[in-house]
């Protein structure tokens, strides 16, 4: 089954404790992206990757890192999480570099206390 | 960054009613997309529009790409309880040599049985 998976689905952590949210797709997509969703703000792009070892900042990259060492995986790293990073995070992937017909993962709800 | 004005923010309707929502912008776009997010899940692409004036249907859903290329609307006819969710418009933009999606803030739809 074609899908984008994220882990964990739910995470409660404390300020400053490094964490990684994994994302994996099995569709051989080149383009992958991370979004955060906050009430009243919609979906905002954090980082995206056009291919292996090619990543770039989205609209809200501060406080986040990503890596793309393999085509299928695109982890999101929070080196020192803060409460304002409490949010719902989505990973997405697509075939085309244009990225518009994106397939989304199920989401990771992160709470930073 | 690019701004999409999506309205209404929320709608409460009775089952069987028709629904209309729209997205506008001050900029011109070549692609308009409509996604739906079911509660607790990631967004899923409903309709993609690639040509100004294009009217596309997907079951009870109909979307149009505005002739000015600055707007789009989505209609849902004869709503049912499973139409509940958040509907996002999105556009593809070119930035820094790559393309990415920008989303509206969403229209939250509640359908009362």
CSV table of N, CA and C in Angstrom, one decimal, chain B residues 6-8 11 19-23 34 72-76 87-88 107 109:
chain,number,residue,atom,x,y,z
B,6,UNK,N,-8.9,32.5,2.4
B,6,UNK,CA,-9.9,31.5,2.3
B,6,UNK,C,-11.1,31.8,3.2
B,7,UNK,N,-12.3,31.7,2.6
B,7,UNK,CA,-13.5,31.9,3.4
B,7,UNK,C,-14.6,31.0,3.0
B,8,UNK,N,-15.5,30.8,3.9
B,8,UNK,CA,-15.5,31.3,5.3
B,8,UNK,C,-14.5,30.4,6.1
B,11,UNK,N,-18.1,26.7,8.8
B,11,UNK,CA,-19.5,26.6,8.4
B,11,UNK,C,-20.2,25.5,9.1
B,19,UNK,N,-22.9,23.5,-0.2
B,19,UNK,CA,-21.8,24.2,0.5
B,19,UNK,C,-21.0,24.9,-0.6
B,20,UNK,N,-20.6,26.2,-0.3
B,20,UNK,CA,-19.7,26.8,-1.2
B,20,UNK,C,-18.6,27.5,-0.4
B,21,UNK,N,-17.3,27.4,-0.8
B,21,UNK,CA,-16.2,28.1,-0.1
B,21,UNK,C,-15.3,28.6,-1.2
B,22,UNK,N,-14.5,29.6,-0.9
B,22,UNK,CA,-13.6,30.1,-1.9
B,22,UNK,C,-12.3,30.6,-1.4
B,23,UNK,N,-11.4,30.8,-2.3
B,23,UNK,CA,-10.0,31.3,-2.0
B,23,UNK,C,-9.7,32.4,-3.0
B,34,UNK,N,-7.4,21.8,-4.2
B,34,UNK,CA,-8.3,21.7,-3.0
B,34,UNK,C,-8.0,20.4,-2.3
B,72,UNK,N,-10.4,30.8,-6.7
B,72,UNK,CA,-11.0,29.5,-7.0
B,72,UNK,C,-12.1,29.2,-6.0
B,73,UNK,N,-13.1,28.4,-6.4
B,73,UNK,CA,-14.1,28.1,-5.4
B,73,UNK,C,-14.3,26.6,-5.4
B,74,UNK,N,-14.9,26.1,-4.3
B,74,UNK,CA,-15.2,24.7,-4.2
B,74,UNK,C,-16.6,24.6,-3.7
B,75,UNK,N,-17.5,23.8,-4.4
B,75,UNK,CA,-18.8,23.6,-4.0
B,75,UNK,C,-19.0,22.1,-3.7
B,76,UNK,N,-19.8,21.9,-2.7
B,76,UNK,CA,-20.2,20.5,-2.3
B,76,UNK,C,-21.7,20.5,-2.3
B,87,UNK,N,-11.3,22.0,4.9
B,87,UNK,CA,-10.9,22.1,3.4
B,87,UNK,C,-9.9,23.2,3.2
B,88,UNK,N,-8.9,22.8,2.5
B,88,UNK,CA,-7.8,23.8,2.2
B,88,UNK,C,-7.7,24.0,0.7
B,107,UNK,N,-11.1,26.0,5.7
B,107,UNK,CA,-12.6,26.2,6.0
B,107,UNK,C,-13.0,24.9,6.8
B,109,UNK,N,-15.7,22.6,8.2
B,109,UNK,CA,-17.1,22.3,7.8
B,109,UNK,C,-17.6,21.3,8.9
